[in-house]
XYZ file of C-alpha atoms in Angstrom:
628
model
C 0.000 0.000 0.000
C 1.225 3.389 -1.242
C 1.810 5.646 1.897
C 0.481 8.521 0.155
C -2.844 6.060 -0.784
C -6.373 7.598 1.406
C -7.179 4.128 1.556
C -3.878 4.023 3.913
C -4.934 4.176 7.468
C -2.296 6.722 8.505
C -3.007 9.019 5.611
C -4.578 12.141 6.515
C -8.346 12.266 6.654
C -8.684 16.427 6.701
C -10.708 18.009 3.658
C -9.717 20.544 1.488
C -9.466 24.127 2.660
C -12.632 25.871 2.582
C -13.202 27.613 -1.571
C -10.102 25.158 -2.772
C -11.238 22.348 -5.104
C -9.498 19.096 -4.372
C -7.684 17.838 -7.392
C -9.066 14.411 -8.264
C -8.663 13.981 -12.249
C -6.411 10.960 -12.757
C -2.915 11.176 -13.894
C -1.653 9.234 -16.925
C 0.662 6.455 -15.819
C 2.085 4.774 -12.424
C 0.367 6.791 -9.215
C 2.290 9.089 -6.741
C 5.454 8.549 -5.791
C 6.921 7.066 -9.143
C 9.827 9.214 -11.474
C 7.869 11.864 -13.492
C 9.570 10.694 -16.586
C 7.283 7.526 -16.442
C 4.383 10.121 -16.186
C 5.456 11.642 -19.211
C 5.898 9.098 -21.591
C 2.421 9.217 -22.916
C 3.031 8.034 -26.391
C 4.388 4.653 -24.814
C 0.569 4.450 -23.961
C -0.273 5.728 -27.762
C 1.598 3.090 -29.310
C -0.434 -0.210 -29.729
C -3.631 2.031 -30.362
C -2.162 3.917 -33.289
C -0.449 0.345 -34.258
C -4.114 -0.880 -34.866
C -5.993 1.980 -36.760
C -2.913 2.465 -39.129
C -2.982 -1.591 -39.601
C -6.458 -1.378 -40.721
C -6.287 1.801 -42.695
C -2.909 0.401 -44.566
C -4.951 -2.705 -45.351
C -8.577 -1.665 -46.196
C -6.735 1.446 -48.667
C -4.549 -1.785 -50.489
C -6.730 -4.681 -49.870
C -10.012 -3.338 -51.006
C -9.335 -0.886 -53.512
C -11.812 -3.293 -55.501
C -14.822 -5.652 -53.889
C -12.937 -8.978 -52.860
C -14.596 -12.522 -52.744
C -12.138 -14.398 -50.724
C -9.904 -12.966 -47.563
C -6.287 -12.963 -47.961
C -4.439 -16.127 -48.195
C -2.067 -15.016 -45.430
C -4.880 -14.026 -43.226
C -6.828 -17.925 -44.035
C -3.033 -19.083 -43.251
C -3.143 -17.445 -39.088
C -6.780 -18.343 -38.713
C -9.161 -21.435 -40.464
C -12.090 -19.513 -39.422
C -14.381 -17.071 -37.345
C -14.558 -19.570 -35.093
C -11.473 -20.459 -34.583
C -10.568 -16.611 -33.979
C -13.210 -17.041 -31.141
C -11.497 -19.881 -30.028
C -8.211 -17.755 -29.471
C -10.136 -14.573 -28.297
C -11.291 -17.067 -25.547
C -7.430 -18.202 -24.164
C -6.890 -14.355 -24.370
C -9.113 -13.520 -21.304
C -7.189 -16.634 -19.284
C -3.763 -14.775 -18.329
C -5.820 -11.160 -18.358
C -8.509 -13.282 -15.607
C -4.601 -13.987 -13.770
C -3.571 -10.763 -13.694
C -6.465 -9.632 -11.924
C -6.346 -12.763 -9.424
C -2.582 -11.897 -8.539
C -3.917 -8.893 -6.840
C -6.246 -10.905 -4.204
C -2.399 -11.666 -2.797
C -0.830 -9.464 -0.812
C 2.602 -10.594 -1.748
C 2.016 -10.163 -5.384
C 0.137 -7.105 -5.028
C 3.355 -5.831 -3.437
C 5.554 -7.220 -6.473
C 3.130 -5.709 -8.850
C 3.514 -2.177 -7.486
C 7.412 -2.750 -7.600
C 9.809 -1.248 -10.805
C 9.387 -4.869 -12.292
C 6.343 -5.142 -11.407
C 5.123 -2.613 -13.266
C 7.217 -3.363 -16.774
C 6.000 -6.754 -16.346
C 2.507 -5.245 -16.322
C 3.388 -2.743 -18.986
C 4.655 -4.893 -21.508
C 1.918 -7.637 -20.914
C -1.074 -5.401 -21.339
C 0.214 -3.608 -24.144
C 0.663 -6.990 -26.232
C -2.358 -7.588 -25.077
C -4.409 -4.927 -26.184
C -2.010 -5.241 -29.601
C -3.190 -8.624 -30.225
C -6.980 -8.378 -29.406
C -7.269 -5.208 -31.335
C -6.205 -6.268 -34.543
C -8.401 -9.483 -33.762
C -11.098 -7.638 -33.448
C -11.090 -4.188 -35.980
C -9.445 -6.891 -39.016
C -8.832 -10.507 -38.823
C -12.699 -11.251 -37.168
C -14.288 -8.840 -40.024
C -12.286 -10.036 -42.995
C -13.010 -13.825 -41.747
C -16.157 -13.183 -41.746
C -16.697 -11.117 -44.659
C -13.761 -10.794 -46.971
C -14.811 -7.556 -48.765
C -14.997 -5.519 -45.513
C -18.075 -3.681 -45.896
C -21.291 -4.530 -44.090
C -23.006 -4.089 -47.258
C -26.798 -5.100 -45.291
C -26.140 -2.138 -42.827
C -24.409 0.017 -44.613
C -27.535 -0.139 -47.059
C -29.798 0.864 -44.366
C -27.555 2.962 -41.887
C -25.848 5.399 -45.055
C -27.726 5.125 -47.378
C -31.054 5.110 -45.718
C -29.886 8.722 -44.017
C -28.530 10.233 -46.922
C -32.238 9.992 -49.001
C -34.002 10.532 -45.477
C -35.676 13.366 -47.011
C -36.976 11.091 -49.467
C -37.654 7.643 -48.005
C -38.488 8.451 -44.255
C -38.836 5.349 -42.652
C -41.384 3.290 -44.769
C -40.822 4.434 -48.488
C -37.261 2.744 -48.382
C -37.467 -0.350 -49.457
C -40.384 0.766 -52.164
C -38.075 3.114 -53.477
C -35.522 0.495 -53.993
C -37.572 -1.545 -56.414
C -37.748 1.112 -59.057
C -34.250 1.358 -59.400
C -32.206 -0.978 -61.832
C -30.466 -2.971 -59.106
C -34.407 -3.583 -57.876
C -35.688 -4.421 -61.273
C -33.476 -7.206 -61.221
C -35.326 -8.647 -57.565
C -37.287 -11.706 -58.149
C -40.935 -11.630 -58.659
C -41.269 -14.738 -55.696
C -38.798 -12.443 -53.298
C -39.785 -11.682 -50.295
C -40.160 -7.880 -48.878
C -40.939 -6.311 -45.735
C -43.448 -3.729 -45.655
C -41.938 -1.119 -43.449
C -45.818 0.221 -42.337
C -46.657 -2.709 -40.417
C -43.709 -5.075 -40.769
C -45.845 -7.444 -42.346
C -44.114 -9.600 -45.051
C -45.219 -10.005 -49.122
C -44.195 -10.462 -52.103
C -41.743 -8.586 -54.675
C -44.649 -8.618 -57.357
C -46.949 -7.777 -54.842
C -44.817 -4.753 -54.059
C -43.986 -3.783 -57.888
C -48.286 -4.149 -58.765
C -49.042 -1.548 -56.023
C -46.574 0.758 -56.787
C -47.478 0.664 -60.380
C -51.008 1.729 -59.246
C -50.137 4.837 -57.193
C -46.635 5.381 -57.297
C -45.803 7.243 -54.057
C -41.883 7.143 -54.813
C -40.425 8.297 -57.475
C -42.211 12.045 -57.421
C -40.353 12.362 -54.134
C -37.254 12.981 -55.613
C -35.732 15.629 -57.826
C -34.006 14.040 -61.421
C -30.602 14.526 -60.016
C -31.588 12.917 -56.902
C -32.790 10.122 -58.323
C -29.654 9.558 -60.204
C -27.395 9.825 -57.321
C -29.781 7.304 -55.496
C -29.517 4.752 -58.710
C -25.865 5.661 -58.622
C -25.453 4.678 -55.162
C -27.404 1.123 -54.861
C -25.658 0.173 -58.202
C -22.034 0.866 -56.518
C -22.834 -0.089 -52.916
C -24.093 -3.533 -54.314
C -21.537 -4.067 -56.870
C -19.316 -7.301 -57.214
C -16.419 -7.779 -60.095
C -17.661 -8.905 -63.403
C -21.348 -9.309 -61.917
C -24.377 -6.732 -62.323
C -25.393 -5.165 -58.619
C -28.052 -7.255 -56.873
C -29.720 -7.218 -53.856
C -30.902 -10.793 -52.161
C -34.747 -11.058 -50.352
C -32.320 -10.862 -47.002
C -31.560 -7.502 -47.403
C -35.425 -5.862 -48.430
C -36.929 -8.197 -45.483
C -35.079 -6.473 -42.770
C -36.797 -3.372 -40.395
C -35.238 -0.587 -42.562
C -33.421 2.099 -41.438
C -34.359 3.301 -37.778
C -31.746 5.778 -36.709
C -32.688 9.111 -34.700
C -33.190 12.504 -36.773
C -30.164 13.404 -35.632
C -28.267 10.414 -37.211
C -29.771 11.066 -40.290
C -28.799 14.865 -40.563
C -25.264 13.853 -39.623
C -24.579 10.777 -42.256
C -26.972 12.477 -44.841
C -24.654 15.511 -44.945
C -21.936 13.027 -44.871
C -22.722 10.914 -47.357
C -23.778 14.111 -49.422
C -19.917 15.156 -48.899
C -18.072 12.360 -50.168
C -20.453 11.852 -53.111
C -21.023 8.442 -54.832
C -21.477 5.758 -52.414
C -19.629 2.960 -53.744
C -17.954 -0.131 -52.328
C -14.548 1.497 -51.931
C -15.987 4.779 -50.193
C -18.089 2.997 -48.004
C -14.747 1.143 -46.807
C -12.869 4.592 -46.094
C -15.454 5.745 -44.486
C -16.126 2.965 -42.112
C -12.160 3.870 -40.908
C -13.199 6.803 -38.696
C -15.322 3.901 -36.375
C -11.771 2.255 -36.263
C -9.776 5.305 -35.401
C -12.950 6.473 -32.747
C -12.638 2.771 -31.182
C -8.988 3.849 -30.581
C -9.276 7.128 -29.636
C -11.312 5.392 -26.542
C -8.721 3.446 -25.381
C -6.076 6.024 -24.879
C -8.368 8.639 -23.436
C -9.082 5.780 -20.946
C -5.705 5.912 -19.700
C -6.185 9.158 -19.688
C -8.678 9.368 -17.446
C -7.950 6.331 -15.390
C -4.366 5.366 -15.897
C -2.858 3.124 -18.037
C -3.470 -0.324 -16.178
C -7.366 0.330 -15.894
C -7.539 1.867 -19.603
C -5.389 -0.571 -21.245
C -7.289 -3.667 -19.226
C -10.872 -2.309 -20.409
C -9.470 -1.422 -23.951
C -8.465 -5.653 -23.656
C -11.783 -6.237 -22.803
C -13.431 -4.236 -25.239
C -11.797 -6.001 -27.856
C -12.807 -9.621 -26.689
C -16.174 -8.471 -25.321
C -18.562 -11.279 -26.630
C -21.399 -9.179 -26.637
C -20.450 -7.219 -29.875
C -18.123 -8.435 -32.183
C -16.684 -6.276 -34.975
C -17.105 -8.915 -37.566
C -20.926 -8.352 -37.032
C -21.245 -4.755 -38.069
C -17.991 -3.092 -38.584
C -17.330 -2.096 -42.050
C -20.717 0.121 -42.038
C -19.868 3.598 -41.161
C -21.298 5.333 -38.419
C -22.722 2.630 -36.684
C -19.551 3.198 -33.411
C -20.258 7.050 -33.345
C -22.532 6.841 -30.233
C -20.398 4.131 -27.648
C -17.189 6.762 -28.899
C -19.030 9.454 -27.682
C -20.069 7.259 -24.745
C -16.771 6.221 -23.431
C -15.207 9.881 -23.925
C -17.753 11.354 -21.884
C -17.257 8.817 -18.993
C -13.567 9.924 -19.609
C -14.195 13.459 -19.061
C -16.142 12.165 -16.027
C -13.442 10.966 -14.408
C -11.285 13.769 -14.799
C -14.147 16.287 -14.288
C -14.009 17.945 -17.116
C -18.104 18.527 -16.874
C -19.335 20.481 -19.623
C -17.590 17.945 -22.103
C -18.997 14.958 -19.894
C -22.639 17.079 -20.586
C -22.072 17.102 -24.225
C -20.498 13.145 -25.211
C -23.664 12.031 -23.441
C -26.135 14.305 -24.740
C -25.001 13.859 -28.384
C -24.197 10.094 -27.981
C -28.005 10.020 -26.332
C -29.558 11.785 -29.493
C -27.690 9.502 -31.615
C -29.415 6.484 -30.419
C -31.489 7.027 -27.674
C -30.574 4.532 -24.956
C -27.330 6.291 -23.805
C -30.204 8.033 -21.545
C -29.728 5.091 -18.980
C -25.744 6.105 -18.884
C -27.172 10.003 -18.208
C -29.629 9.081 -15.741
C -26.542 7.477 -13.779
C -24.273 10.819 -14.150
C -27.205 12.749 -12.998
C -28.199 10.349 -9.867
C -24.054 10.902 -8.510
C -24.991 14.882 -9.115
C -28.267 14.848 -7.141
C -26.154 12.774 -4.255
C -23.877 15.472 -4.222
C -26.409 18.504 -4.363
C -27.715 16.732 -1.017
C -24.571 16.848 0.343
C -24.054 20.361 0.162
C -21.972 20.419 -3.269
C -23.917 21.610 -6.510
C -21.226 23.372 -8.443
C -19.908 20.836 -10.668
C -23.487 19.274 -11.178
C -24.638 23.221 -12.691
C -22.256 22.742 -15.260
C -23.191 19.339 -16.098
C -27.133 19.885 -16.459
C -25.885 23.526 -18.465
C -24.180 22.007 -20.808
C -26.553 18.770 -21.387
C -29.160 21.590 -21.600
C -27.018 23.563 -24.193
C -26.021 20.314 -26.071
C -29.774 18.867 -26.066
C -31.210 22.174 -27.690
C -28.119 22.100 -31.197
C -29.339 18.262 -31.214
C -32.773 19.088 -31.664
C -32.175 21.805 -33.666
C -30.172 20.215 -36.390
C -32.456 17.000 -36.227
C -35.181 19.175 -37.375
C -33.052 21.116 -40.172
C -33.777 18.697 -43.082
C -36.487 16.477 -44.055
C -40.101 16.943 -42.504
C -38.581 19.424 -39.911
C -39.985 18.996 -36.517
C -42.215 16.037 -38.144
C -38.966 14.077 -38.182
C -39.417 13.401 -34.610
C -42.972 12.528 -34.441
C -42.041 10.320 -37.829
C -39.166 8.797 -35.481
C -41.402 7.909 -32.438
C -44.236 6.506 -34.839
C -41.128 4.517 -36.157
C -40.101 2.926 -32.810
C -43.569 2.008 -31.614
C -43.394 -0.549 -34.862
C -40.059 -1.471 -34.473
C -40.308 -2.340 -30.253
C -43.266 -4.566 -31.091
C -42.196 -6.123 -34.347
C -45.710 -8.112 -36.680
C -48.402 -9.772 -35.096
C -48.179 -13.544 -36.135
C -50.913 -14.567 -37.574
C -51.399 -17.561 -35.375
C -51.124 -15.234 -32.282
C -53.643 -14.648 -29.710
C -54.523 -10.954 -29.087
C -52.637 -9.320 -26.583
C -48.967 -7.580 -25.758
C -46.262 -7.811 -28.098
C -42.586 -7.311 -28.367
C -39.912 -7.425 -31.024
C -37.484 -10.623 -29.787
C -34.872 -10.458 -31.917
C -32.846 -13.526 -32.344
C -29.482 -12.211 -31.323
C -30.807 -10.159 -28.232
C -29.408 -9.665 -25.023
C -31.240 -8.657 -21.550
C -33.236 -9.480 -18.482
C -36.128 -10.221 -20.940
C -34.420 -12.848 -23.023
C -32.796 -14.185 -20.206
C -36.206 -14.913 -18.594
C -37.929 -15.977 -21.909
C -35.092 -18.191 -23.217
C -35.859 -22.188 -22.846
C -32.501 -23.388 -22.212
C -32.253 -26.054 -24.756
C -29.507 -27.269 -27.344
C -32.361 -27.096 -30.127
C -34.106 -23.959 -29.727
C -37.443 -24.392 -32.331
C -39.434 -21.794 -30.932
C -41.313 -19.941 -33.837
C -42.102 -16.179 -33.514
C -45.584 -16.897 -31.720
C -43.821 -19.329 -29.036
C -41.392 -16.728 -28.513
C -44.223 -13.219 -27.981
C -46.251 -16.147 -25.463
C -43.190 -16.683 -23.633
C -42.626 -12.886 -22.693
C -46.472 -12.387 -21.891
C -46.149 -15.442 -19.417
C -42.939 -13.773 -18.141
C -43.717 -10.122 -18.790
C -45.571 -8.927 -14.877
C -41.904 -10.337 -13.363
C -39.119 -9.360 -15.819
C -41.348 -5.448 -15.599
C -41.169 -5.523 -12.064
C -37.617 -6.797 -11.103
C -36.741 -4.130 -14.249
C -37.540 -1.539 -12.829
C -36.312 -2.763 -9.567
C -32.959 -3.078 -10.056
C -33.025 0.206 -12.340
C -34.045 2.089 -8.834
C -31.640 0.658 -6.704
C -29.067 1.419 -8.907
C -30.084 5.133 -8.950
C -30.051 4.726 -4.982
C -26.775 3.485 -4.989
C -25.795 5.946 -7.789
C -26.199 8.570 -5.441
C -23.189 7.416 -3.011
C -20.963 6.936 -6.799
C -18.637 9.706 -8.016
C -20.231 10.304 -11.940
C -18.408 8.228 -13.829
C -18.954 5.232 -12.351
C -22.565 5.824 -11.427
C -22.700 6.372 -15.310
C -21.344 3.344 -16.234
C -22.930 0.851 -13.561
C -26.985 2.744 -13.762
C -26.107 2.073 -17.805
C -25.585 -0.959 -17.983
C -27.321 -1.966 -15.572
C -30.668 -0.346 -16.886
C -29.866 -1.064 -20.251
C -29.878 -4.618 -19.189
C -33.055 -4.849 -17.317
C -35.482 -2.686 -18.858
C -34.616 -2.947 -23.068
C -33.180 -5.826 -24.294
C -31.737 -5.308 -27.593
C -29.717 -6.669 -30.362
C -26.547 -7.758 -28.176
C -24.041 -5.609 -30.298
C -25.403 -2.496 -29.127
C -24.214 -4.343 -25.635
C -21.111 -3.101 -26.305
C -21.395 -0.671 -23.632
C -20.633 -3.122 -21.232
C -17.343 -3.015 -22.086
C -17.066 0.097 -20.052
C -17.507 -2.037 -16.789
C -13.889 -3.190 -15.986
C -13.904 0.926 -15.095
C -15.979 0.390 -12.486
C -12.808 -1.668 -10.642
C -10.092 1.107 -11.036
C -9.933 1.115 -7.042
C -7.866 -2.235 -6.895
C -5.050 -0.713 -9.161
C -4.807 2.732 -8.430
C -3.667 4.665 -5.555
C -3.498 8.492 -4.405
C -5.631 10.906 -4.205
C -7.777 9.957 -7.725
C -7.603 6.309 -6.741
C -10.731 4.820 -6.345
C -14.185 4.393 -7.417
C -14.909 2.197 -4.155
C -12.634 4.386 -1.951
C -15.130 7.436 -2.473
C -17.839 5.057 -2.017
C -17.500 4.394 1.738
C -16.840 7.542 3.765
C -19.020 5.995 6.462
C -16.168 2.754 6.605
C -12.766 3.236 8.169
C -9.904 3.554 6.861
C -8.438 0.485 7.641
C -11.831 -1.592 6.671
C -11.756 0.346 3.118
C -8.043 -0.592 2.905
C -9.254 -4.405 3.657
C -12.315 -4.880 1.423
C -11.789 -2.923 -1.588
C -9.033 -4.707 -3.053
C -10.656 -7.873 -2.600
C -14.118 -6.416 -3.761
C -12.465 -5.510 -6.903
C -10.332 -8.610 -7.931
C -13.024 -11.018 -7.193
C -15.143 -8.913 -9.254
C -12.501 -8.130 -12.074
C -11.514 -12.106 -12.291
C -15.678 -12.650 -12.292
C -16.052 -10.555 -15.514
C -12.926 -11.787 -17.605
C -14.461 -15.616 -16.583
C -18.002 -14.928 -17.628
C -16.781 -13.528 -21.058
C -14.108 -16.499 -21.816
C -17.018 -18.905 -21.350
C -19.435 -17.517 -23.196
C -16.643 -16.910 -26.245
C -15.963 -20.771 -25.501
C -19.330 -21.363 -25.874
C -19.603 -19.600 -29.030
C -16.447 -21.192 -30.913
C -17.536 -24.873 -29.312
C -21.421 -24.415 -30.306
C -21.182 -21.989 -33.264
C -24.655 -20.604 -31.894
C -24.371 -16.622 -31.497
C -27.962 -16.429 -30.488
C -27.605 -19.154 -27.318
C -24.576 -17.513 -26.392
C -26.008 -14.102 -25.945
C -29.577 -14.617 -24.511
C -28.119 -17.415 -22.449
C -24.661 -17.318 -21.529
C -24.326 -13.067 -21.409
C -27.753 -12.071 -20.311
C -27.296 -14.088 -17.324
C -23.549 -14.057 -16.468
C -23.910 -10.064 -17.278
C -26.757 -9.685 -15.545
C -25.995 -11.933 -12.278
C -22.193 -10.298 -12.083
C -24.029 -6.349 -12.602
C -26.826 -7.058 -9.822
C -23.680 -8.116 -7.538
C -21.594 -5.049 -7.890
C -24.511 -3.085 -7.662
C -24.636 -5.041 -4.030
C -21.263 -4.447 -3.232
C -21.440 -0.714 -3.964
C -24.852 -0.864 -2.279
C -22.796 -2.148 1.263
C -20.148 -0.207 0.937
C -21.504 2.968 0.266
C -24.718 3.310 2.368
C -26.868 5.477 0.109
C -30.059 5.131 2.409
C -28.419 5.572 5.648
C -26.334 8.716 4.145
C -29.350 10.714 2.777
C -31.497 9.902 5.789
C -28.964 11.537 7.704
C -28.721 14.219 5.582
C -32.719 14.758 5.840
């Protein structure tokens, strides 16, 4: 234990002079005490970062200058398959899970705070986040799809936005049948009709529209072109005429906020033609954002906690890069995320305000990761501080108001909203099958993770359940999975109250996220922010820990005893849960098991019990009783 630690029982208790704001914002690199040349070698921490988004650059600007069928042989050569990539990713979290153990003994805890200690450290995280970062931005997407771009989202995700003036949300896929690349559809196809989400069939589709055309006079001749122009070179494949597949037209269309569509439709309207090979390019700023978050991490929290959640952002089974990387935009939001729980942590407020504001109007559920921030700013109004919290709820304020603004600056103005909201209510509950009884439905998408599929997934190795089985299952489990929701989603704003911001951000987040939507499990990705919430066991000095700030009530010496522990069990407990469910994955090849199985209850199980941890150590109820 670092003399200079508060967790130190001899360190001095006294507050701040009265008018002098204590100085809490992490430092980048080892904690006090240690030569200020290792404080200063910030590019050390830069290094495997900028190694990865320069890899992937250099390789998508060579490798797809033209749509390829096959990967690389050299990449087929390191890994067979996806799976076998998951099979690695797996072993990866096994000496990471070690690392974290060490620390429950107080002999290696000492040896890891020495010189050595600390290379050793150094050097093994860096390789680490190395390796799993060019697992996960390259070899995982190229594996899985060897031209690189996600041509099914970026259809619907840059495209859709660009013509949102045009197509709203229910002309798209109408639209896309009078071009040439939809002339070329299938009569027998099937097509989703993006009113109801009701399914029919391509000639059904093509007779209506010849009846009352409610398309094409939408759109100005140029426009029209550039639309034409953009399907044909979006969908293109060497020596072959564009097509699209029955796959693509039978999806939910594109669904992204107003705000998402202003800021890819002026985009898109920048770089002009969307082919194949821009498309690529453009899906490198997602790369370059996903590495941006890693050093501002260490940033924010030092290098050991930034580098070990970077690690585990990159293994993270919940979202895998190979699902929808390679379709620009669709990282913008958790960037934003992760920077504003940065700025957090070194309370830098008004920025905090904005990333979470913006990343919130992006895609709407970031609100959870708000409501957390602005439960730790309520505890500390109560207790007497409100400074820091103004400046917050300015800025959001400030932020929220050029969001709305600009997502009512094109299209059907204010309309887009309403449009937007109409949109949602269709996409949450998803068709009524026709064999259905009446009643309450939800979407239940078949790679979704949360509290609801972990409650309405059958655990069985052949899952047969059609659409119907699955909407009776959540109305038999629906009165429960609302009530414990919402449960756990107040507790956590309890608790939240006794949390400095960031972490309150990150644990309300994910927590809510968890137990009241239930969504496709890539958009889980937020989770990987979790590991932050354990930056007490490795840090020390006065911007140690999240727990340490939890427990003024607790001595010194019983913080000093439990914290550590707290955090290591916790820490080993998350890199565990993900290596089995990556296990799972690469053993069982079943993506949809593995998430509303294996994650929505090892997730959800290890969340609930750091929200009791915090919950002990922190005493939010007997703290503001006394304060009332």
């Amino acid at each position: 234990m670092d003399p200079a630690s508060p967790l130190d029982p001899r360190a001095p208790s006294t507050p701040p002079p009265q008018g002098r704001v204590e100085d809490r914002s992490p430092q980048l690199g080892p904690g006090p005490g240690e030569p200020e040349a290792t404080r200063a070698r910030w590019w050390l921490v830069a290094l495997p970062y900028l190694a990865i988004a320069c890899f992937v650059t250099l390789r998508v600007w060579v490798d797809f200058a033209e749509p390829q069928r096959k990967a690389p042989e050299w990449v087929t050569n390191i890994y067979a398959d996806r799976w076998a990539l998951y099979r690695v990713m797996a072993y990866t979290c096994l000496p990471l899970a070690l690392l974290a153990a060490a620390r429950l003994h107080a002999g290696t805890r000492r040896w890891l705070a020495s010189a050595w200690g600390r290379r050793a450290t150094a050097a093994l995280l860096g390789a680490a986040v190395l390796f799993t970062g060019l697992n996960y931005t390259y070899f995982a997407r190229i594996l899985r799809q060897p031209g690189w771009v996600q041509t099914h989202d970026s259809f619907h995700y840059t495209l859709g936005a660009k013509y949102y003036a045009e197509l709203g949300y229910t002309e798209f896929y109408d639209c896309v049948l009078l071009t040439k690349v939809g002339r070329r559809m299938p009569a027998k196809a099937r097509i989703r009709d993006l009113e109801d989400y009701t399914f029919g069939r391509v000639r059904q589709a093509r007779q209506r529209l010849a009846k009352d055309d409610t398309c094409r006079p939408r759109f100005s001749e140029a426009r029209w072109a550039a639309f034409e122009a953009d399907i044909e070179g979006l969908f293109r494949r060497a020596n072959k005429p564009s097509r699209i597949n029955s796959r693509t037209l039978g999806d939910k269309g594109y669904n992204g906020t107003p705000l998402h569509a202003f800021v890819m439709g002026k985009l898109g309207q920048a770089v002009g033609t969307l082919d194949i090979v821009t498309v690529a390019r453009m899906s490198l700023i997602d790369v370059w954002g996903i590495c941006a978050i890693g050093f501002f991490l260490c940033l924010a929290f030092g290098w050991r906690v930034g580098m070990l959640s970077s690690a585990y952002y990159f293994v993270a089974a919940a979202d895998r890069f190979d699902m929808i990387g390679g379709s620009p935009s669709r990282y913008y939001w958790v960037i934003l995320l992760a920077l504003a729980v940065a700025a957090l942590a070194r309370e830098r407020w008004a920025r905090a305000g904005v990333g979470l504001t913006v990343s919130t109007a992006l895609v709407a559920f970031p609100v959870f990761f708000w409501l957390g921030a602005a439960a730790s700013f309520v505890g500390e109004f109560l207790r007497g501080r409100s400074a820091s919290g103004k400046r917050f709820l300015a800025s959001c304020v400030i932020a929220g108001v050029v969001c709305l603004g600009l997502g009512a600056a094109h299209g059907d103005g204010v309309r887009n909203y309403t449009n937007w909201v109409d949109d949602m209510r269709i996409h949450s509950v998803d068709f009524k099958p026709r064999d259905l009884e009446p009643g309450p439905l939800t979407a239940t998408p078949g790679f979704g993770l949360g509290l609801k599929f972990a409650m309405m997934h059958s655990v069985r190795e052949d899952d047969r359940r059609t659409r119907a089985d699955r909407v009776r299952e959540y109305r038999r489990v629906r009165a429960p999975y609302k009530t414990l929701g919402w449960f756990l989603m107040l507790a956590a704003l309890v608790v939240a109250t006794r949390l400095r911001p960031a972490a309150a951000c990150v644990l309300v987040g994910c927590l809510g996220f968890w137990a009241l939507q239930g969504t496709v499990g890539y958009y889980f990705v937020c989770a990987s922010l979790l590991p932050l919430l354990l930056a007490a066991g490795w840090r020390s000095g006065a911007q140690a820990s999240a727990i340490e700030a939890l427990a003024p009530g607790l001595s010194p010496a019983s913080r000093d005893r439990w914290a550590p522990m707290i955090c290591a069990s916790l820490e080993v407990a998350l890199w565990m849960i993900n290596f089995h469910a990556l296990y799972e994955l690469a053993k069982t090849e079943d993506r949809a098991k593995m998430l509303q199985v294996d994650l929505s209850l090892g997730l959800g199980v290890w969340m609930v019990a750091a929200l009791l941890a915090f919950a002990w150590l922190g005493r939010p109820l007997r703290s503001l009783r006394a304060r009332a």
